[in-house]
Amino acid sequence: MTALLLSLLVVVSAADVAERDDCTELLPATARSELPVRSFPDAQRVWSGRDDVSSDTLRAYISQLQDARRCFRRLPASALERPSREILYTLKWEGYLHAALAQFSEAVAAFDDALAHLDDGTRSPDERESLRATERPHLYQERGYLYYLLGNLSDALDQYLKALRHTPAPKAAARTELLRSLGVLHQRTQDYRSAHRYLNRAQRLYRDHDLSAPSRHVDLLYSQADLLLEETLNTQFDRASLERARTLARRSRSAADPGTDRFARSTMTLSESLGYLGKFEEAYRLNDEALRYARSHDDIRRQAFALLKRGLLHMQTEQWARADRTLRRALSFAEDLRDLDFQRRALRGLGRLHELQRDWAAAETYYREGISVIETYRESLTATQWSSTAFAQWRDVHRGLVRTLLAQDEPRPALAALDRTRARYLQDLRTQDRVANQLPPTTRARFDSLGRALTDVRTRLGTDALDDAEAASLRAREATLMATRQRALRLDSAMTARPSVDEISETIARQGRALVSYFLDDPWPVYDRAPRSAAFVLTGDTLRAVSLPNLSQDSVRAHVRRISSVFEAQQAPQHMNAMHFDLRPLRALHDRLYAPIAKHLSDGQPLTVIPDGPMFHVPFSMLATATPGGRYDHARARFVLHERPTALDLSASLAADTSKARSDTASFSRDLAAFGVSSFDSLRSASSFLQPSRPDTAAPSSFRPPPLPGVRSEINTLDRLFDDADTFLDERATEPAFTTASRQADVLHLASHALVHPSSSLQNAFLLHPDSSSDGLLFLHELQARDRSLPLAVLSGCSTARGTLRGGEGMSGLQYAFRVMGARATVSNLWPTADRSSVALMETFYQNLQAGQPKDRALRQAKLTYLQNHRGNLSPFFWAPTVLYGAPHSLELDSSGGTLPSSWWPLALALFAVLSAWLLVRFRSRLGIASP
């Protein structure tokens, strides 16, 4: 170490050199290479017990480093200018040593001090900036890697993004590696879209700068292969993608030097891809090769990974005992490393292994341990967008627990386990709002400032025409703001407990309702396992788990797509045939989803439905109970609509929560605030946003949403129905007016185009009218920033219930945003609606609400009335898209024409009786008739 530090000396006086030498003598070794811990990977080997270094030795080194640093800091500026590399190095090495002792907060603090030291200054500005440019990115990167090792993905992403921002453009090799690392981190959060984006940027940078380092190329090929392999296994199993991953892994292995770490990594990924392609002999051979390398280099991370993949190979070849031993060894390594991601994978593998063997108790144990790991892992992502993407995939461990509990005939804990996977992100966001309202004023001001900045960034991402560099910069800024806001909240201790199954049951029973929560199984593509789908039916105090044999998410998805082109995955342009809904798949869905539970329901009993997977695309009331006239005879068809009222929700616990919490209508000054836009000639700054939102548009630069002439009639109808209403049509329907009026009404009604982004739910938007202060685009992320209790939001635009389907969250469209905002219930549409049918249905719906009907009954009756009055348009295309999410209870709404509120009727009747008696007496006296 002395030699290293002496090389940093500048020409100073003999006295200054002597003083610096005295400080250097206090360092713990004569050369840095003699320190037992020189990096965070070294520290991990020590804290996992793989390197035998005593705690006393590590503490002694820390003490010596601190003594040397105090000495350096006492030196005059003539002897040691600030910031100094000597002080920086003592802080970095101290951070590594603290990590080796598992003192992680102290390790982070040491790197914080190192970053703060860079702002010290006796050097000239140019020298100081030169040192910062060299050291700051490295410090951010090292701190990010520590967070990654600890499973804190949110802060890891934040630190790597800061490292990228502070790395100058000329340092293309360093920027390439940082971009690759960011791709890997996004892969860990299961945000595969962002992961691909960062890896593609790294690839372009490598190619454009003709970087000669072959190691960078190997790393990029390996990361692309690993990402493609994981994405294929976790999302849509596709052999072509597996073959592409195999090709990338082969290229990476061919470009790597044999006997190196990079060669071993590429070998491992190639082995895994070959295993899933059924090439077991070669897969085992390569796995042996990678495992030998890991053991010979005492690399426990590589050993853990190789053993995990070997255990999965044993499962694919049905060597159950060997699989069990191998996966348990992999788990032991992962626990020593404190690597949460490896632990999650190993526990999921063990759970699946014992489930395949029908050893339900053992499978349950492993799945429960996996859930505990996931909850720890998820804490660092709470209330960030990453928590939604990551948990969508991680929840497969929870769903494994549901299956094992069903196999053991344990419906109550099975329903509790299933419900724990649902509406997690929505509840996180609501908790975020609650905690934010309790922050001290200065912290809340900072939090709100971050929120405004985040909204601005997301709005620019949605509306501006950006080149790749600008878009990348904004996404990096978005990630940093999310991480900073999350740290300000510290949500983990603020999460509220979910209601128990008994509490949910009591709530549902008090309402005289039934609840059904669906579990559509999704069998693993590689293993031979029959689906174990079920419907949990709550009626009164009775819970039944009704088996749905041979039903899976794929089979339901296939039926849904056959209904009409409206339900095609890529949302093809609408044409006349789309309106002709095929009744055969609707009857098939009825037979498989509704008929098994119907016998447990009372006639006409209202039903709350918790859908699963592709069920979110189909209104439950549209399932066909009878089709006597054949495939397209909608006139004689009967639907669930004819049997009972239905409402939807995202989870059983959320349904119980919303149904028991009636809003205080006294806090609202209006019954209704309605916003409608019928013409979009003044829309501006939207073409780049509309392009991804409207895939059927051939010329996005000239595209303008078509007019909605029915909106004017719809708003005028509401004006006629309600005396106490604020209505805003066309140029009056602006964002500022919405912000004000939406806080003052029981019911918020929006009638306009809704734009549903195919990949980014945060860019879903409602079109209002632009004005001098706003562009007229009301984004989902802007709604998420508003916190208020709203009894009902009616979103009568096209496709307002649609959005990106997120595991456990339903479709994150505009109705989802209003639920986050605090709406107790929403009425929205699953596909583009016809103007006339929408106006007719909404008018009857509001009349039914004014008559005191619960929301689900009011909507059902409105649809039945439509079917009676519109015999020419009986296809479900016209009446079925409107769905109710949330609390079904009635609202106290006034009507026009002087109709009295229900609470005044007793007084009115009494006054009428007194007046009638007086008139009778007066009339009899005028006729000379005496009273008896």
Short mmCIF file of C-alpha atoms in Angstrom, two decimals, residues 30-463:
data_model
loop_
_atom_site.label_atom_id
_atom_site.label_comp_id
_atom_site.label_asym_id
_atom_site.label_seq_id
_atom_site.Cartn_x
_atom_site.Cartn_y
_atom_site.Cartn_z
CA THR A 30 2.74 -2.30 3.25
CA ALA A 31 0.80 -2.90 0.04
CA ARG A 32 -2.85 -2.91 -0.80
CA SER A 33 -2.62 -6.47 -2.07
CA GLU A 34 -1.97 -7.63 1.49
CA LEU A 35 -5.43 -6.55 2.67
CA PRO A 36 -7.71 -9.62 3.02
CA VAL A 37 -10.68 -7.69 1.55
CA ARG A 38 -10.16 -5.50 -1.50
CA SER A 39 -13.65 -5.42 -3.05
CA PHE A 40 -17.27 -6.22 -2.28
CA PRO A 41 -17.03 -9.70 -3.85
CA ASP A 42 -14.12 -10.32 -1.43
CA ALA A 43 -16.30 -9.05 1.41
CA GLN A 44 -19.09 -11.41 0.40
CA ARG A 45 -16.72 -14.37 0.59
CA VAL A 46 -15.87 -13.39 4.17
CA TRP A 47 -19.39 -12.65 5.44
CA SER A 48 -20.59 -15.93 3.91
CA GLY A 49 -17.87 -17.81 5.83
CA ARG A 50 -16.01 -19.05 2.74
CA ASP A 51 -12.83 -17.11 3.57
CA ASP A 52 -11.53 -17.61 7.08
CA VAL A 53 -10.62 -14.12 8.30
CA SER A 54 -11.18 -13.38 11.96
CA SER A 55 -13.41 -10.50 12.98
CA ASP A 56 -10.63 -9.19 15.23
CA THR A 57 -8.29 -8.94 12.25
CA LEU A 58 -10.87 -7.03 10.22
CA ARG A 59 -11.60 -4.65 13.10
CA ALA A 60 -7.87 -4.05 13.57
CA TYR A 61 -7.52 -3.10 9.90
CA ILE A 62 -10.49 -0.72 10.20
CA SER A 63 -8.93 0.92 13.27
CA GLN A 64 -5.61 1.40 11.45
CA LEU A 65 -7.35 2.92 8.44
CA GLN A 66 -9.24 5.35 10.67
CA ASP A 67 -6.02 6.35 12.46
CA ALA A 68 -4.27 6.95 9.15
CA ARG A 69 -7.21 8.98 7.84
CA ARG A 70 -7.25 11.20 10.94
CA CYS A 71 -3.56 11.77 10.46
CA PHE A 72 -4.00 12.67 6.78
CA ARG A 73 -6.79 15.11 7.64
CA ARG A 74 -4.58 16.91 10.15
CA LEU A 75 -1.98 17.63 7.48
CA PRO A 76 -1.80 21.16 6.16
CA ALA A 77 -2.89 21.86 2.60
CA SER A 78 0.74 22.27 1.60
CA ALA A 79 1.34 18.63 2.51
CA LEU A 80 -1.94 17.14 1.25
CA GLU A 81 -4.41 18.94 -0.95
CA ARG A 82 -8.10 18.14 -0.67
CA PRO A 83 -9.78 16.11 -1.92
CA SER A 84 -7.03 13.53 -1.71
CA ARG A 85 -6.84 10.02 -3.10
CA GLU A 86 -5.20 8.88 0.13
CA ILE A 87 -8.29 9.76 2.18
CA LEU A 88 -10.62 8.38 -0.49
CA TYR A 89 -8.83 5.03 -0.51
CA THR A 90 -8.95 4.67 3.26
CA LEU A 91 -12.71 5.26 3.14
CA LYS A 92 -13.28 2.77 0.31
CA TRP A 93 -11.18 0.06 1.95
CA GLU A 94 -12.94 0.68 5.25
CA GLY A 95 -16.27 0.19 3.44
CA TYR A 96 -15.12 -3.18 2.10
CA LEU A 97 -13.97 -4.28 5.56
CA HIS A 98 -17.26 -3.24 7.22
CA ALA A 99 -19.13 -5.25 4.57
CA ALA A 100 -16.96 -8.27 5.37
CA LEU A 101 -18.12 -7.93 8.99
CA ALA A 102 -21.73 -7.73 7.73
CA GLN A 103 -21.84 -4.14 9.03
CA PHE A 104 -23.65 -2.92 5.95
CA SER A 105 -24.91 0.43 7.19
CA GLU A 106 -21.33 1.32 8.20
CA ALA A 107 -20.12 0.22 4.76
CA VAL A 108 -22.64 2.49 3.05
CA ALA A 109 -21.68 5.34 5.40
CA ALA A 110 -18.01 4.95 4.47
CA PHE A 111 -18.84 5.39 0.79
CA ASP A 112 -21.10 8.34 1.66
CA ASP A 113 -18.12 9.94 3.40
CA ALA A 114 -15.95 9.25 0.37
CA LEU A 115 -18.44 11.02 -1.90
CA ALA A 116 -18.67 13.93 0.54
CA HIS A 117 -14.87 14.18 0.63
CA LEU A 118 -14.87 14.82 -3.12
CA ASP A 119 -16.61 18.13 -2.37
CA ASP A 120 -13.76 19.18 -0.07
CA GLY A 121 -11.56 21.64 -1.76
CA THR A 122 -8.12 23.16 -1.58
CA ARG A 123 -7.18 21.96 -5.05
CA SER A 124 -7.69 24.16 -8.06
CA PRO A 125 -11.13 23.79 -9.68
CA ASP A 126 -9.66 21.97 -12.67
CA GLU A 127 -7.76 19.49 -10.49
CA ARG A 128 -10.80 18.92 -8.29
CA GLU A 129 -13.05 18.27 -11.29
CA SER A 130 -10.49 15.91 -12.75
CA LEU A 131 -10.40 13.88 -9.54
CA ARG A 132 -14.19 13.88 -9.27
CA ALA A 133 -14.58 12.73 -12.87
CA THR A 134 -12.29 9.79 -12.10
CA GLU A 135 -13.55 8.78 -8.67
CA ARG A 136 -17.23 9.72 -8.40
CA PRO A 137 -18.57 7.21 -10.97
CA HIS A 138 -16.54 4.44 -9.35
CA LEU A 139 -17.88 5.28 -5.88
CA TYR A 140 -21.49 5.29 -7.13
CA GLN A 141 -20.92 2.01 -8.95
CA GLU A 142 -19.37 0.32 -5.91
CA ARG A 143 -22.15 1.50 -3.63
CA GLY A 144 -24.73 0.30 -6.18
CA TYR A 145 -23.08 -3.11 -6.28
CA LEU A 146 -23.27 -3.35 -2.50
CA TYR A 147 -26.99 -2.55 -2.62
CA TYR A 148 -27.39 -5.22 -5.31
CA LEU A 149 -25.67 -7.83 -3.16
CA LEU A 150 -28.01 -6.91 -0.30
CA GLY A 151 -31.12 -7.23 -2.49
CA ASN A 152 -31.91 -3.50 -2.39
CA LEU A 153 -32.65 -3.18 -6.09
CA SER A 154 -34.22 0.27 -5.91
CA ASP A 155 -31.11 1.92 -4.45
CA ALA A 156 -28.84 -0.20 -6.65
CA LEU A 157 -30.56 1.16 -9.76
CA ASP A 158 -30.31 4.68 -8.40
CA GLN A 159 -26.56 4.40 -7.77
CA TYR A 160 -25.76 2.86 -11.15
CA LEU A 161 -27.76 5.58 -12.89
CA LYS A 162 -25.76 8.22 -11.02
CA ALA A 163 -22.54 6.47 -12.05
CA LEU A 164 -23.70 6.58 -15.67
CA ARG A 165 -24.58 10.28 -15.46
CA HIS A 166 -21.16 11.14 -14.05
CA THR A 167 -19.21 9.07 -16.58
CA PRO A 168 -18.10 11.32 -19.48
CA ALA A 169 -19.17 10.40 -23.00
CA PRO A 170 -15.59 9.79 -24.20
CA LYS A 171 -15.29 6.90 -21.71
CA ALA A 172 -17.32 4.62 -23.97
CA ALA A 173 -16.05 1.38 -22.46
CA ALA A 174 -17.04 2.41 -18.93
CA ARG A 175 -20.45 3.62 -20.11
CA THR A 176 -21.00 0.36 -21.98
CA GLU A 177 -20.40 -1.64 -18.82
CA LEU A 178 -22.71 0.60 -16.78
CA LEU A 179 -25.48 0.27 -19.36
CA ARG A 180 -25.06 -3.49 -19.29
CA SER A 181 -25.26 -3.50 -15.49
CA LEU A 182 -28.44 -1.42 -15.60
CA GLY A 183 -29.93 -3.97 -18.00
CA VAL A 184 -29.09 -6.75 -15.54
CA LEU A 185 -30.64 -4.83 -12.64
CA HIS A 186 -33.85 -4.21 -14.56
CA GLN A 187 -33.89 -7.91 -15.40
CA ARG A 188 -33.79 -8.63 -11.64
CA THR A 189 -36.92 -6.50 -11.21
CA GLN A 190 -38.52 -8.43 -14.10
CA ASP A 191 -38.77 -5.21 -16.10
CA TYR A 192 -37.72 -6.95 -19.28
CA ARG A 193 -38.63 -4.11 -21.60
CA SER A 194 -36.25 -1.71 -19.84
CA ALA A 195 -33.61 -4.44 -19.59
CA HIS A 196 -33.66 -4.91 -23.36
CA ARG A 197 -33.49 -1.16 -23.86
CA TYR A 198 -30.33 -0.77 -21.75
CA LEU A 199 -28.61 -3.80 -23.28
CA ASN A 200 -29.41 -2.53 -26.79
CA ARG A 201 -27.93 0.86 -25.92
CA ALA A 202 -24.81 -0.85 -24.62
CA GLN A 203 -24.56 -2.89 -27.83
CA ARG A 204 -24.89 0.22 -30.01
CA LEU A 205 -22.29 2.08 -27.99
CA TYR A 206 -19.88 -0.83 -28.28
CA ARG A 207 -20.41 -1.02 -32.03
CA ASP A 208 -20.36 2.74 -32.74
CA HIS A 209 -17.08 3.28 -30.85
CA ASP A 210 -15.47 0.15 -32.29
CA LEU A 211 -14.37 -0.92 -28.83
CA SER A 212 -11.61 -3.48 -29.10
CA ALA A 213 -11.98 -5.08 -25.66
CA PRO A 214 -13.32 -8.58 -26.37
CA SER A 215 -14.35 -8.97 -22.73
CA ARG A 216 -17.04 -6.28 -23.18
CA HIS A 217 -18.42 -8.12 -26.18
CA VAL A 218 -18.51 -11.40 -24.26
CA ASP A 219 -20.34 -9.75 -21.36
CA LEU A 220 -22.93 -8.20 -23.68
CA LEU A 221 -23.63 -11.46 -25.49
CA TYR A 222 -23.91 -13.33 -22.20
CA SER A 223 -26.29 -10.75 -20.69
CA GLN A 224 -28.50 -10.77 -23.78
CA ALA A 225 -28.66 -14.58 -23.74
CA ASP A 226 -29.46 -14.71 -20.02
CA LEU A 227 -32.17 -12.04 -20.34
CA LEU A 228 -33.83 -13.74 -23.30
CA LEU A 229 -33.74 -17.10 -21.53
CA GLU A 230 -35.28 -15.79 -18.30
CA GLU A 231 -37.91 -13.72 -20.11
CA THR A 232 -38.99 -16.72 -22.19
CA LEU A 233 -39.33 -18.95 -19.14
CA ASN A 234 -41.21 -16.35 -17.08
CA THR A 235 -43.57 -14.93 -19.70
CA GLN A 236 -44.43 -16.65 -22.97
CA PHE A 237 -42.67 -19.97 -23.47
CA ASP A 238 -41.36 -19.98 -27.02
CA ARG A 239 -38.92 -22.43 -28.57
CA ALA A 240 -37.65 -19.90 -31.11
CA SER A 241 -36.62 -17.56 -28.29
CA LEU A 242 -34.84 -20.41 -26.52
CA GLU A 243 -32.94 -21.18 -29.69
CA ARG A 244 -31.97 -17.51 -30.01
CA ALA A 245 -30.71 -17.55 -26.41
CA ARG A 246 -28.70 -20.69 -27.18
CA THR A 247 -27.11 -18.98 -30.19
CA LEU A 248 -26.14 -15.91 -28.17
CA ALA A 249 -24.69 -18.09 -25.41
CA ARG A 250 -22.61 -20.05 -27.94
CA ARG A 251 -21.24 -16.83 -29.42
CA SER A 252 -20.40 -15.53 -25.96
CA ARG A 253 -18.61 -18.75 -25.05
CA SER A 254 -16.67 -18.80 -28.33
CA ALA A 255 -15.47 -15.23 -27.79
CA ALA A 256 -14.37 -15.85 -24.17
CA ASP A 257 -10.97 -17.19 -23.16
CA PRO A 258 -11.21 -20.76 -21.83
CA GLY A 259 -10.56 -21.12 -18.14
CA THR A 260 -11.89 -17.65 -17.31
CA ASP A 261 -14.92 -16.51 -15.34
CA ARG A 262 -16.56 -15.20 -18.50
CA PHE A 263 -16.12 -18.56 -20.21
CA ALA A 264 -17.72 -20.33 -17.21
CA ARG A 265 -20.71 -17.94 -17.14
CA SER A 266 -21.39 -18.39 -20.85
CA THR A 267 -21.02 -22.15 -20.47
CA MET A 268 -23.63 -22.17 -17.72
CA THR A 269 -26.18 -20.20 -19.75
CA LEU A 270 -25.58 -22.39 -22.79
CA SER A 271 -26.14 -25.49 -20.64
CA GLU A 272 -29.41 -24.10 -19.32
CA SER A 273 -30.77 -23.22 -22.76
CA LEU A 274 -29.86 -26.67 -24.08
CA GLY A 275 -31.65 -28.31 -21.15
CA TYR A 276 -34.90 -26.48 -21.91
CA LEU A 277 -34.51 -27.50 -25.56
CA GLY A 278 -34.26 -31.16 -24.50
CA LYS A 279 -30.53 -31.57 -25.27
CA PHE A 280 -29.83 -33.12 -21.88
CA GLU A 281 -26.53 -34.90 -22.59
CA GLU A 282 -24.77 -31.76 -23.77
CA ALA A 283 -26.47 -29.70 -21.06
CA TYR A 284 -25.10 -32.00 -18.32
CA ARG A 285 -21.61 -31.98 -19.85
CA LEU A 286 -21.45 -28.20 -19.91
CA ASN A 287 -22.90 -27.93 -16.40
CA ASP A 288 -20.14 -30.27 -15.15
CA GLU A 289 -17.58 -28.05 -16.82
CA ALA A 290 -18.94 -24.87 -15.22
CA LEU A 291 -19.22 -26.55 -11.80
CA ARG A 292 -15.59 -27.77 -11.95
CA TYR A 293 -14.43 -24.25 -12.72
CA ALA A 294 -16.41 -22.79 -9.79
CA ARG A 295 -15.01 -25.37 -7.37
CA SER A 296 -11.43 -25.02 -8.55
CA HIS A 297 -11.63 -21.25 -8.03
CA ASP A 298 -13.63 -21.54 -4.81
CA ASP A 299 -16.25 -19.28 -6.39
CA ILE A 300 -19.35 -19.86 -4.28
CA ARG A 301 -21.61 -17.67 -6.40
CA ARG A 302 -20.81 -19.73 -9.47
CA GLN A 303 -21.21 -22.94 -7.46
CA ALA A 304 -24.63 -21.84 -6.20
CA PHE A 305 -25.76 -20.94 -9.72
CA ALA A 306 -24.40 -24.13 -11.30
CA LEU A 307 -26.00 -26.30 -8.61
CA LEU A 308 -29.33 -24.52 -9.02
CA LYS A 309 -29.33 -25.17 -12.76
CA ARG A 310 -28.16 -28.75 -12.24
CA GLY A 311 -31.03 -29.37 -9.86
CA LEU A 312 -33.48 -28.13 -12.50
CA LEU A 313 -31.86 -30.45 -15.04
CA HIS A 314 -32.44 -33.34 -12.64
CA MET A 315 -36.10 -32.31 -12.40
CA GLN A 316 -36.47 -32.25 -16.18
CA THR A 317 -35.01 -35.76 -16.36
CA GLU A 318 -37.13 -36.91 -13.38
CA GLN A 319 -34.19 -37.73 -11.11
CA TRP A 320 -36.10 -36.60 -8.05
CA ALA A 321 -33.72 -37.61 -5.25
CA ARG A 322 -30.69 -36.09 -6.98
CA ALA A 323 -32.69 -32.94 -7.71
CA ASP A 324 -33.61 -32.59 -4.04
CA ARG A 325 -30.01 -32.98 -2.82
CA THR A 326 -28.64 -30.59 -5.43
CA LEU A 327 -31.22 -27.85 -4.90
CA ARG A 328 -30.78 -28.00 -1.12
CA ARG A 329 -27.01 -27.55 -1.57
CA ALA A 330 -27.67 -24.59 -3.88
CA LEU A 331 -30.00 -23.11 -1.24
CA SER A 332 -27.32 -23.50 1.43
CA PHE A 333 -24.81 -21.60 -0.71
CA ALA A 334 -27.39 -18.88 -1.44
CA GLU A 335 -28.14 -18.46 2.28
CA ASP A 336 -24.43 -18.16 3.06
CA LEU A 337 -24.15 -15.50 0.38
CA ARG A 338 -27.31 -13.75 1.67
CA ASP A 339 -28.36 -13.62 -1.98
CA LEU A 340 -32.14 -13.23 -1.93
CA ASP A 341 -32.59 -13.82 -5.65
CA PHE A 342 -30.73 -17.16 -5.55
CA GLN A 343 -32.68 -18.14 -2.42
CA ARG A 344 -35.98 -17.35 -4.14
CA ARG A 345 -35.05 -19.44 -7.18
CA ALA A 346 -33.80 -22.40 -5.14
CA LEU A 347 -36.89 -22.42 -2.90
CA ARG A 348 -39.19 -22.17 -5.90
CA GLY A 349 -37.37 -25.13 -7.47
CA LEU A 350 -37.69 -27.20 -4.28
CA GLY A 351 -41.37 -26.34 -3.98
CA ARG A 352 -42.01 -27.39 -7.57
CA LEU A 353 -39.96 -30.56 -7.12
CA HIS A 354 -42.03 -31.76 -4.15
CA GLU A 355 -45.25 -30.64 -5.79
CA LEU A 356 -44.44 -32.83 -8.81
CA GLN A 357 -43.90 -35.72 -6.38
CA ARG A 358 -47.21 -34.88 -4.64
CA ASP A 359 -45.36 -34.35 -1.37
CA TRP A 360 -47.70 -31.50 -0.47
CA ALA A 361 -46.44 -30.79 3.05
CA ALA A 362 -42.81 -30.43 1.94
CA ALA A 363 -43.86 -28.30 -1.05
CA GLU A 364 -45.88 -26.05 1.27
CA THR A 365 -42.86 -25.59 3.57
CA TYR A 366 -40.55 -24.57 0.74
CA TYR A 367 -43.11 -22.25 -0.84
CA ARG A 368 -43.71 -20.51 2.50
CA GLU A 369 -39.96 -20.02 2.95
CA GLY A 370 -39.80 -18.62 -0.57
CA ILE A 371 -42.60 -16.17 0.19
CA SER A 372 -40.70 -14.94 3.24
CA VAL A 373 -37.65 -14.28 1.06
CA ILE A 374 -39.77 -12.50 -1.56
CA GLU A 375 -41.35 -10.22 1.04
CA THR A 376 -37.88 -9.24 2.25
CA TYR A 377 -36.71 -8.69 -1.32
CA ARG A 378 -39.78 -6.65 -2.18
CA GLU A 379 -39.36 -4.22 0.71
CA SER A 380 -36.74 -2.22 -1.18
CA LEU A 381 -39.15 -1.76 -4.11
CA THR A 382 -42.31 -0.80 -2.20
CA ALA A 383 -44.45 1.84 -3.97
CA THR A 384 -42.09 2.10 -6.95
CA GLN A 385 -43.02 0.97 -10.43
CA TRP A 386 -40.42 -1.78 -10.04
CA SER A 387 -42.48 -3.44 -7.30
CA SER A 388 -45.28 -4.01 -9.80
CA THR A 389 -43.11 -5.51 -12.52
CA ALA A 390 -41.06 -7.67 -10.14
CA PHE A 391 -43.95 -9.06 -8.11
CA ALA A 392 -45.87 -9.97 -11.25
CA GLN A 393 -43.31 -12.75 -11.74
CA TRP A 394 -42.25 -13.42 -8.15
CA ARG A 395 -45.82 -14.26 -7.16
CA ASP A 396 -45.50 -17.68 -8.83
CA VAL A 397 -44.17 -18.89 -5.46
CA HIS A 398 -47.37 -17.66 -3.77
CA ARG A 399 -49.43 -19.42 -6.43
CA GLY A 400 -47.47 -22.61 -5.81
CA LEU A 401 -48.53 -22.36 -2.17
CA VAL A 402 -52.17 -21.96 -3.27
CA ARG A 403 -51.94 -25.18 -5.29
CA THR A 404 -50.40 -27.19 -2.45
CA LEU A 405 -53.01 -25.96 0.02
CA LEU A 406 -55.80 -26.85 -2.41
CA ALA A 407 -54.28 -30.32 -2.78
CA GLN A 408 -54.45 -30.67 1.02
CA ASP A 409 -58.10 -29.51 1.09
CA GLU A 410 -57.25 -26.29 2.96
CA PRO A 411 -59.45 -23.69 1.23
CA ARG A 412 -59.25 -20.96 3.87
CA PRO A 413 -55.43 -20.61 3.96
CA ALA A 414 -55.39 -21.15 0.18
CA LEU A 415 -57.69 -18.15 -0.36
CA ALA A 416 -55.61 -16.08 2.07
CA ALA A 417 -52.43 -16.99 0.16
CA LEU A 418 -54.05 -16.13 -3.17
CA ASP A 419 -55.40 -12.82 -1.92
CA ARG A 420 -51.94 -11.88 -0.73
CA THR A 421 -50.81 -11.80 -4.37
CA ARG A 422 -53.47 -9.33 -5.48
CA ALA A 423 -53.69 -5.53 -5.62
CA ARG A 424 -50.34 -5.27 -3.83
CA TYR A 425 -49.11 -2.34 -5.90
CA LEU A 426 -52.44 -0.53 -5.65
CA GLN A 427 -52.40 -0.90 -1.87
CA ASP A 428 -48.76 0.26 -1.82
CA LEU A 429 -49.71 3.43 -3.67
CA ARG A 430 -52.61 4.11 -1.33
CA THR A 431 -50.29 3.58 1.63
CA GLN A 432 -47.83 5.95 0.02
CA ASP A 433 -50.50 8.66 -0.05
CA ARG A 434 -51.46 7.98 3.55
CA VAL A 435 -47.87 8.09 4.79
CA ALA A 436 -47.12 11.19 2.71
CA ASN A 437 -49.97 13.03 4.44
CA GLN A 438 -48.31 12.30 7.80
CA LEU A 439 -44.85 13.60 6.86
CA PRO A 440 -43.42 16.68 8.62
CA PRO A 441 -44.02 19.86 6.58
CA THR A 442 -40.46 20.18 5.30
CA THR A 443 -40.26 16.50 4.31
CA ARG A 444 -43.70 16.69 2.68
CA ALA A 445 -42.62 19.74 0.68
CA ARG A 446 -39.60 17.81 -0.55
CA PHE A 447 -41.75 14.77 -1.34
CA ASP A 448 -44.26 16.89 -3.29
CA SER A 449 -41.42 18.55 -5.18
CA LEU A 450 -40.11 15.13 -6.20
CA GLY A 451 -43.63 14.14 -7.22
CA ARG A 452 -43.99 17.19 -9.46
CA ALA A 453 -40.64 16.48 -11.04
CA LEU A 454 -41.64 12.85 -11.63
CA THR A 455 -44.91 13.95 -13.25
CA ASP A 456 -43.05 16.35 -15.55
CA VAL A 457 -40.62 13.63 -16.62
CA ARG A 458 -43.38 11.11 -17.32
CA THR A 459 -45.41 13.69 -19.24
CA ARG A 460 -42.41 14.45 -21.44
CA LEU A 461 -41.88 10.73 -22.03
CA GLY A 462 -45.48 10.48 -23.15
CA THR A 463 -45.87 13.54 -25.34
#
